CSV table of C-alpha atoms in Angstrom, one decimal:
chain,number,residue,atom,x,y,z
A,1,MET,CA,24.1,-15.8,24.2
A,2,THR,CA,21.8,-17.9,21.7
A,3,ALA,CA,21.2,-21.6,22.3
A,4,ALA,CA,22.8,-24.7,20.9
A,5,PHE,CA,19.9,-24.7,18.3
A,6,THR,CA,20.4,-26.9,15.2
A,7,SER,CA,17.8,-25.7,12.8
A,8,VAL,CA,16.0,-22.2,11.8
A,9,PRO,CA,12.6,-21.1,13.0
A,10,VAL,CA,10.0,-20.2,10.0
A,11,ILE,CA,7.7,-17.2,11.3
A,12,ASP,CA,4.5,-16.8,9.3
A,13,ILE,CA,4.6,-12.8,9.1
A,14,SER,CA,1.2,-12.4,7.5
A,15,GLY,CA,-0.1,-11.0,10.7
A,16,LEU,CA,1.7,-7.6,10.7
A,17,TYR,CA,-0.8,-6.8,7.8
A,18,SER,CA,-3.9,-7.3,10.6
A,19,GLU,CA,-5.9,-4.3,11.4
A,20,GLN,CA,-5.8,-6.2,14.5
A,21,LEU,CA,-3.1,-5.3,17.0
A,22,SER,CA,-3.7,-8.7,18.9
A,23,ASP,CA,-2.7,-10.2,15.4
A,24,ARG,CA,0.7,-8.0,15.1
A,25,GLU,CA,1.5,-8.4,18.7
A,26,ALA,CA,1.7,-12.3,18.4
A,27,VAL,CA,3.8,-12.2,15.6
A,28,ALA,CA,6.1,-9.8,17.6
A,29,ALA,CA,6.2,-12.1,20.0
A,30,GLU,CA,7.4,-15.2,18.0
A,31,LEU,CA,10.0,-13.1,16.0
A,32,GLY,CA,11.3,-11.7,19.6
A,33,ARG,CA,11.8,-15.4,20.6
A,34,ALA,CA,13.6,-16.1,17.2
A,35,ALA,CA,15.9,-12.8,17.8
A,36,ARG,CA,16.9,-14.2,21.5
A,37,ASP,CA,17.1,-17.6,21.6
A,38,VAL,CA,19.0,-17.6,17.8
A,39,GLY,CA,19.0,-14.5,16.1
A,40,PHE,CA,18.5,-16.2,12.6
A,41,PHE,CA,15.0,-16.8,11.1
A,42,TYR,CA,12.9,-17.7,8.2
A,43,ILE,CA,9.8,-15.5,7.2
A,44,SER,CA,7.1,-16.3,5.2
A,45,GLY,CA,3.9,-14.1,4.2
A,46,ALA,CA,6.0,-11.4,3.4
A,47,ASP,CA,4.4,-9.0,1.2
A,48,ILE,CA,6.4,-9.0,-1.6
A,49,GLU,CA,5.2,-10.4,-4.9
A,50,PRO,CA,7.4,-12.9,-6.7
A,51,ALA,CA,7.2,-11.4,-10.2
A,52,CYS,CA,8.9,-8.3,-8.3
A,53,PHE,CA,11.7,-10.5,-7.6
A,54,ASP,CA,12.2,-12.5,-10.5
A,55,ALA,CA,12.5,-9.2,-12.7
A,56,LEU,CA,15.9,-8.7,-9.8
A,57,LEU,CA,16.9,-11.6,-10.7
A,58,ALA,CA,16.9,-11.6,-14.4
A,59,ALA,CA,18.4,-7.8,-13.9
A,60,THR,CA,21.2,-9.4,-11.9
A,61,LYS,CA,21.7,-12.7,-14.1
A,62,GLU,CA,22.4,-10.2,-17.3
A,63,PHE,CA,24.7,-7.7,-15.6
A,64,PHE,CA,26.9,-10.3,-14.0
A,65,ALA,CA,26.9,-11.8,-17.9
A,66,LEU,CA,28.4,-8.8,-19.0
A,67,PRO,CA,32.3,-8.8,-19.7
A,68,LEU,CA,34.7,-7.8,-16.7
A,69,ASP,CA,35.7,-4.9,-18.5
A,70,GLU,CA,31.7,-3.9,-19.2
A,71,LYS,CA,31.2,-4.3,-15.3
A,72,MET,CA,34.1,-1.8,-14.2
A,73,ARG,CA,32.5,0.4,-16.1
A,74,SER,CA,30.6,0.7,-12.7
A,75,TYR,CA,33.5,0.2,-9.8
A,76,ILE,CA,32.5,0.9,-6.9
A,77,GLY,CA,35.9,2.5,-5.6
A,78,LEU,CA,34.6,5.3,-8.7
A,79,SER,CA,31.9,6.2,-6.2
A,80,GLN,CA,32.7,8.7,-3.3
A,81,CYS,CA,29.1,7.1,-1.5
A,82,HIS,CA,30.1,3.1,-2.0
A,83,ARG,CA,27.6,2.3,-4.9
A,84,GLY,CA,28.3,0.0,-7.7
A,85,TYR,CA,30.2,-3.3,-8.8
A,86,VAL,CA,32.5,-5.1,-6.9
A,87,PRO,CA,34.9,-7.8,-8.2
A,88,VAL,CA,35.6,-11.0,-7.2
A,89,GLY,CA,38.6,-10.2,-4.4
A,90,GLU,CA,37.5,-6.8,-3.4
A,91,GLU,CA,36.3,-7.6,-0.1
A,92,GLY,CA,38.3,-9.4,2.9
A,93,LEU,CA,39.7,-8.6,5.8
A,94,ASN,CA,43.6,-8.0,5.4
A,95,GLY,CA,45.7,-10.6,5.6
A,96,GLU,CA,42.9,-12.7,4.6
A,97,LYS,CA,41.8,-15.0,1.7
A,98,PRO,CA,39.5,-12.9,-0.1
A,99,ASP,CA,35.8,-13.9,-0.4
A,100,LEU,CA,34.8,-15.6,-3.9
A,101,LYS,CA,32.0,-13.5,-4.9
A,102,GLU,CA,31.0,-10.4,-7.2
A,103,ALA,CA,28.5,-8.0,-6.2
A,104,PHE,CA,26.6,-4.9,-7.0
A,105,ASP,CA,25.8,-2.4,-4.2
A,106,THR,CA,23.2,-0.2,-4.2
A,107,ALA,CA,21.0,1.7,-1.3
A,108,LEU,CA,18.8,4.7,-1.1
A,109,ASP,CA,18.8,6.5,-4.5
A,110,LEU,CA,19.6,10.1,-3.3
A,111,PRO,CA,19.4,13.1,-6.0
A,112,ALA,CA,23.1,14.6,-6.5
A,113,ASP,CA,22.1,17.5,-5.0
A,114,ASP,CA,20.9,16.0,-1.9
A,115,PRO,CA,22.4,17.7,1.1
A,116,ASP,CA,23.7,15.0,2.9
A,117,TYR,CA,25.7,13.7,0.2
A,118,LEU,CA,27.0,17.3,-0.9
A,119,ALA,CA,28.4,17.3,2.8
A,120,GLY,CA,30.8,14.3,2.2
A,121,ASN,CA,28.6,11.0,3.4
A,122,PRO,CA,30.1,8.2,2.5
A,123,MET,CA,27.2,6.1,2.8
A,124,LEU,CA,24.4,9.0,1.0
A,125,GLY,CA,24.1,9.5,-2.3
A,126,PRO,CA,23.2,8.8,-5.8
A,127,ASN,CA,23.3,4.9,-7.2
A,128,THR,CA,25.4,4.1,-9.4
A,129,TRP,CA,23.3,1.9,-12.7
A,130,PRO,CA,24.9,0.6,-15.5
A,131,GLU,CA,23.9,1.2,-19.1
A,132,LEU,CA,21.6,-2.0,-19.1
A,133,PRO,CA,17.8,-1.3,-19.4
A,134,GLY,CA,15.7,-1.7,-17.2
A,135,PHE,CA,18.2,-2.7,-14.6
A,136,ALA,CA,17.6,0.4,-12.3
A,137,GLU,CA,13.9,-0.2,-12.4
A,138,ALA,CA,13.8,-3.9,-11.6
A,139,VAL,CA,16.3,-3.2,-8.6
A,140,THR,CA,14.6,-0.1,-7.5
A,141,ALA,CA,11.0,-2.0,-7.1
A,142,TYR,CA,12.5,-4.6,-5.5
A,143,TYR,CA,14.4,-2.3,-3.1
A,144,THR,CA,11.6,-0.4,-2.1
A,145,SER,CA,8.9,-3.9,-1.8
A,146,VAL,CA,11.9,-5.6,0.8
A,147,LEU,CA,12.6,-2.4,2.4
A,148,GLU,CA,8.9,-1.7,2.9
A,149,VAL,CA,9.1,-5.2,5.0
A,150,GLY,CA,12.3,-4.1,6.9
A,151,HIS,CA,10.1,-1.3,8.8
A,152,LYS,CA,7.0,-3.7,9.5
A,153,LEU,CA,10.0,-6.2,11.1
A,154,LEU,CA,11.5,-2.9,13.3
A,155,TRP,CA,8.1,-2.2,14.4
A,156,ALA,CA,7.7,-5.6,15.7
A,157,PHE,CA,11.0,-6.0,17.3
A,158,ALA,CA,10.4,-2.7,19.5
A,159,VAL,CA,6.6,-4.5,20.3
A,160,ALA,CA,9.0,-7.6,21.5
A,161,LEU,CA,10.9,-6.1,23.5
A,162,GLY,CA,8.0,-4.2,25.5
A,163,GLU,CA,9.3,-0.4,23.6
A,164,ASP,CA,7.0,1.9,22.4
A,165,PRO,CA,6.2,0.9,19.4
A,166,ASP,CA,8.3,3.8,17.4
A,167,THR,CA,11.2,3.4,19.6
A,168,PHE,CA,13.3,2.4,16.3
A,169,THR,CA,11.0,3.6,13.4
A,170,ARG,CA,11.4,6.5,14.1
A,171,HIS,CA,14.9,6.9,13.4
A,172,ALA,CA,14.4,5.0,10.2
A,173,THR,CA,13.4,8.5,7.4
A,174,LYS,CA,16.7,8.2,5.2
A,175,THR,CA,18.2,5.3,6.0
A,176,PRO,CA,21.8,4.0,4.5
A,177,SER,CA,20.3,0.4,4.2
A,178,GLN,CA,22.1,-1.1,1.8
A,179,LEU,CA,21.0,-3.7,-1.2
A,180,ARG,CA,23.2,-5.9,-2.7
A,181,LEU,CA,23.2,-8.3,-5.7
A,182,VAL,CA,25.8,-10.9,-4.7
A,183,HIS,CA,26.7,-13.6,-7.6
A,184,TYR,CA,28.9,-16.6,-6.6
A,185,PRO,CA,30.1,-18.3,-9.8
A,186,PHE,CA,30.4,-21.8,-10.6
A,187,ASN,CA,33.1,-23.1,-8.2
A,188,PRO,CA,33.9,-26.8,-8.7
A,189,ASP,CA,36.4,-26.8,-6.1
A,190,ALA,CA,34.2,-25.6,-3.5
A,191,GLU,CA,35.0,-28.3,-0.3
A,192,ASP,CA,36.5,-26.0,2.0
A,193,ALA,CA,36.0,-22.4,0.2
A,194,LEU,CA,34.8,-19.4,1.6
A,195,GLY,CA,32.2,-17.4,-0.5
A,196,ILE,CA,32.0,-15.1,2.7
A,197,GLY,CA,34.3,-15.3,5.8
A,198,ALA,CA,32.4,-15.4,8.6
A,199,HIS,CA,31.1,-12.1,10.2
A,200,SER,CA,27.7,-10.4,11.7
A,201,ASP,CA,25.9,-8.0,9.9
A,202,TYR,CA,26.7,-4.0,10.8
A,203,GLU,CA,23.4,-2.4,10.3
A,204,CYS,CA,20.0,-3.7,12.5
A,205,PHE,CA,18.7,-6.8,10.9
A,206,THR,CA,19.1,-8.7,7.5
A,207,LEU,CA,16.1,-9.6,4.9
A,208,LEU,CA,18.1,-12.2,2.6
A,209,LYS,CA,16.9,-13.8,-1.1
A,210,PRO,CA,19.0,-17.0,-1.7
A,211,THR,CA,18.8,-18.8,-4.7
A,212,ALA,CA,20.9,-21.9,-3.8
A,213,PRO,CA,22.5,-23.2,-0.6
A,214,GLY,CA,25.8,-22.4,1.3
A,215,LEU,CA,24.5,-20.2,4.4
A,216,GLU,CA,25.8,-21.1,7.5
A,217,VAL,CA,24.9,-20.0,11.6
A,218,LEU,CA,26.8,-20.2,14.1
A,219,ASN,CA,25.1,-21.7,17.2
A,220,GLY,CA,26.0,-21.2,20.9
A,221,ASN,CA,28.0,-24.4,20.7
A,222,GLY,CA,30.5,-22.6,18.7
A,223,GLU,CA,28.3,-25.5,15.5
A,224,TRP,CA,27.6,-24.5,12.0
A,225,ILE,CA,24.8,-25.1,10.8
A,226,ASP,CA,23.1,-25.3,7.4
A,227,VAL,CA,20.2,-22.4,6.4
A,228,PRO,CA,19.2,-23.8,2.8
A,229,PRO,CA,16.7,-21.3,0.9
A,230,ILE,CA,13.0,-22.5,1.5
A,231,GLU,CA,10.4,-21.6,-1.1
A,232,GLY,CA,8.5,-18.8,-0.6
A,233,THR,CA,10.2,-17.8,2.6
A,234,TYR,CA,13.3,-15.0,3.4
A,235,VAL,CA,16.1,-15.4,5.7
A,236,VAL,CA,16.4,-12.5,8.9
A,237,ASN,CA,19.0,-12.0,10.9
A,238,ILE,CA,19.9,-10.2,13.6
A,239,GLY,CA,22.7,-7.4,13.0
A,240,ASP,CA,25.1,-4.9,15.0
A,241,MET,CA,23.0,-2.5,15.8
A,242,LEU,CA,19.9,-4.3,17.3
A,243,GLU,CA,22.3,-6.4,19.9
A,244,LEU,CA,23.8,-3.1,21.4
A,245,TRP,CA,20.3,-1.8,21.7
A,246,THR,CA,19.5,-4.8,23.8
A,247,ASN,CA,23.0,-4.9,25.1
A,248,GLY,CA,22.9,-8.4,23.8
A,249,ALA,CA,19.6,-9.6,24.8
A,250,PHE,CA,19.6,-10.3,20.8
A,251,VAL,CA,22.7,-11.5,19.4
A,252,ALA,CA,23.5,-10.8,16.0
A,253,THR,CA,24.7,-14.2,15.3
A,254,SER,CA,27.6,-14.7,12.9
A,255,HIS,CA,27.6,-16.7,9.5
A,256,ARG,CA,29.6,-17.5,6.4
A,257,VAL,CA,28.9,-18.8,3.2
A,258,ARG,CA,30.4,-22.0,1.8
A,259,LYS,CA,31.0,-24.6,-0.2
A,260,VAL,CA,29.3,-22.9,-2.9
A,261,ARG,CA,29.8,-25.2,-5.8
A,262,GLU,CA,27.0,-24.5,-7.5
A,263,GLU,CA,26.4,-20.6,-9.5
A,264,ARG,CA,24.5,-19.0,-6.9
A,265,TYR,CA,23.0,-15.6,-6.6
A,266,SER,CA,22.1,-13.7,-3.4
A,267,PHE,CA,20.1,-10.6,-2.2
A,268,PRO,CA,21.0,-9.1,0.9
A,269,LEU,CA,18.9,-5.8,1.9
A,270,PHE,CA,20.9,-4.4,5.2
A,271,PHE,CA,18.3,-2.6,6.9
A,272,ASN,CA,19.7,0.1,9.0
A,273,VAL,CA,18.9,3.2,11.0
A,274,ASP,CA,19.7,6.7,9.9
A,275,TYR,CA,23.5,7.5,9.8
A,276,ASP,CA,23.7,9.9,12.7
A,277,THR,CA,21.1,7.7,15.1
A,278,GLU,CA,23.4,7.1,18.3
A,279,VAL,CA,22.3,3.3,19.4
A,280,LYS,CA,22.9,2.5,23.1
A,281,PRO,CA,21.7,0.1,25.4
A,282,LEU,CA,17.9,0.9,25.8
A,283,PRO,CA,17.4,1.6,30.1
A,284,GLN,CA,15.6,-2.1,30.7
A,285,PHE,CA,18.8,-4.1,29.8
A,286,VAL,CA,21.4,-1.5,31.8
A,287,THR,CA,21.1,-4.0,34.9
A,288,ALA,CA,23.8,-4.1,38.4
A,289,GLY,CA,26.6,-5.9,37.2
A,290,ALA,CA,26.2,-6.4,33.5
A,291,PRO,CA,28.5,-4.4,31.1
A,292,VAL,CA,26.9,-1.4,29.4
A,293,ARG,CA,28.2,-1.8,26.1
A,294,THR,CA,29.4,1.9,24.4
A,295,PRO,CA,27.2,3.7,22.3
A,296,LEU,CA,27.7,4.0,18.4
A,297,ARG,CA,26.5,6.4,15.8
A,298,ALA,CA,24.5,3.4,13.3
A,299,GLY,CA,26.1,5.0,10.0
A,300,GLU,CA,29.5,5.7,11.4
A,301,HIS,CA,29.7,1.9,12.5
A,302,LEU,CA,28.4,0.6,9.1
A,303,PHE,CA,31.0,2.9,7.6
A,304,ALA,CA,34.2,2.1,9.6
A,305,GLN,CA,33.6,-1.8,8.9
A,306,THR,CA,33.1,-0.9,5.0
A,307,ALA,CA,36.4,0.7,5.4
A,308,GLN,CA,38.2,-2.0,7.0
A,309,THR,CA,36.9,-4.7,4.5
A,310,PHE,CA,36.9,-3.1,1.2
A,311,ALA,CA,40.3,-2.7,-0.7
A,312,TYR,CA,39.6,0.5,-2.0
A,313,LEU,CA,38.6,2.1,1.1
A,314,ARG,CA,41.5,0.3,3.1
A,315,ALA,CA,43.7,2.0,0.2
A,316,ARG,CA,42.4,5.5,1.4
A,317,VAL,CA,42.6,5.1,4.6
A,318,GLU,CA,46.3,4.0,4.1
A,319,ALA,CA,46.7,6.8,2.3
A,320,GLY,CA,45.4,9.2,4.9
A,321,GLU,CA,42.4,10.2,2.2
A,322,VAL,CA,39.6,8.6,5.0
A,323,VAL,CA,39.8,8.5,8.4
A,324,LEU,CA,38.0,6.2,10.4
A,325,PRO,CA,35.4,7.8,12.8
A,326,GLU,CA,36.3,8.1,16.6
A,327,GLY,CA,35.9,5.0,18.4
A,328,SER,CA,35.2,2.5,15.6
A,329,LEU,CA,35.7,-1.0,16.3
A,330,ALA,CA,37.6,-3.9,14.5
A,331,VAL,CA,35.7,-6.3,12.4
A,332,ASN,CA,33.9,-9.2,13.9
A,333,SER,CA,33.5,-7.1,17.3
A,334,PHE,CA,29.9,-8.7,17.9
A,335,GLY,CA,27.8,-11.7,17.0
A,336,GLN,CA,28.9,-15.3,18.1
A,337,GLN,CA,32.6,-14.8,17.6
A,338,ALA,CA,33.1,-11.9,19.5
A,339,LEU,CA,31.0,-14.0,22.6
A,340,GLN,CA,33.1,-17.3,22.2
A,341,ALA,CA,36.4,-15.4,21.6
């Protein structure tokens, strides 16, 4: 259970780039405390050039300014590996009001002859790219940079837990780590409108760069705390897989986007481990009297949660074209919502 925090800490991770192990370990210890107590934190000192993000933002604005029929040429429902344009209303749980946003989903850009893709893996394969000069290049450059930061954080979390430094990184060789380009249109009536409903993230952790306020995180008292953008930082939050690996010592803190009146762009990188990685509580977290959580495969959990929240995938499930993996959990089975249910 995370604390009754009222703000989110800022951690300088520049020490992770030091040649001195002690510097890297000091940062890891800070990250570990934040992961246990809050599950959300800002990082500064990440090795991502501002110009790289600026190019991503410019390309994203250009794409979302296109007419809807042009954007729909890249509709995610045309993809076999969950890539492409996500129109307003596509996301949301069955029976709930859909999210008020549009998005463009990308991930590791694999060749069309990749064996996992050819075998029908639902989350691995080639990206879908619109016919927009420079778009693919800008997105790929940012993806590469932010993914490298993610690898350093994954190393640090293992060190913070007192585990072998490669405990997690050995499973991050060909990951279904998704980069989403998200656009919240101008909405003057956004007093109580949800941009994204409350949820935890399905992967290990998320690296987020937003352009405007709207993000809120749930604390241990059930209160929603604002997480506004801070210049020169990225927002990091713990996801389902690290909660499972630590048997709840790290909590995938529930969060939402709400009351987004001004136009807002958001760029989450959902850092995952390899699709077939079995994730189960590490031995140090299996103690007498404490319930031990059921193991999951990282990619199967990601796909099962995705298939329950995207309309095109729900339709495929209902039609019998897609089957959820055995042992799939309901959405929001992790995080503060699950703990406080």
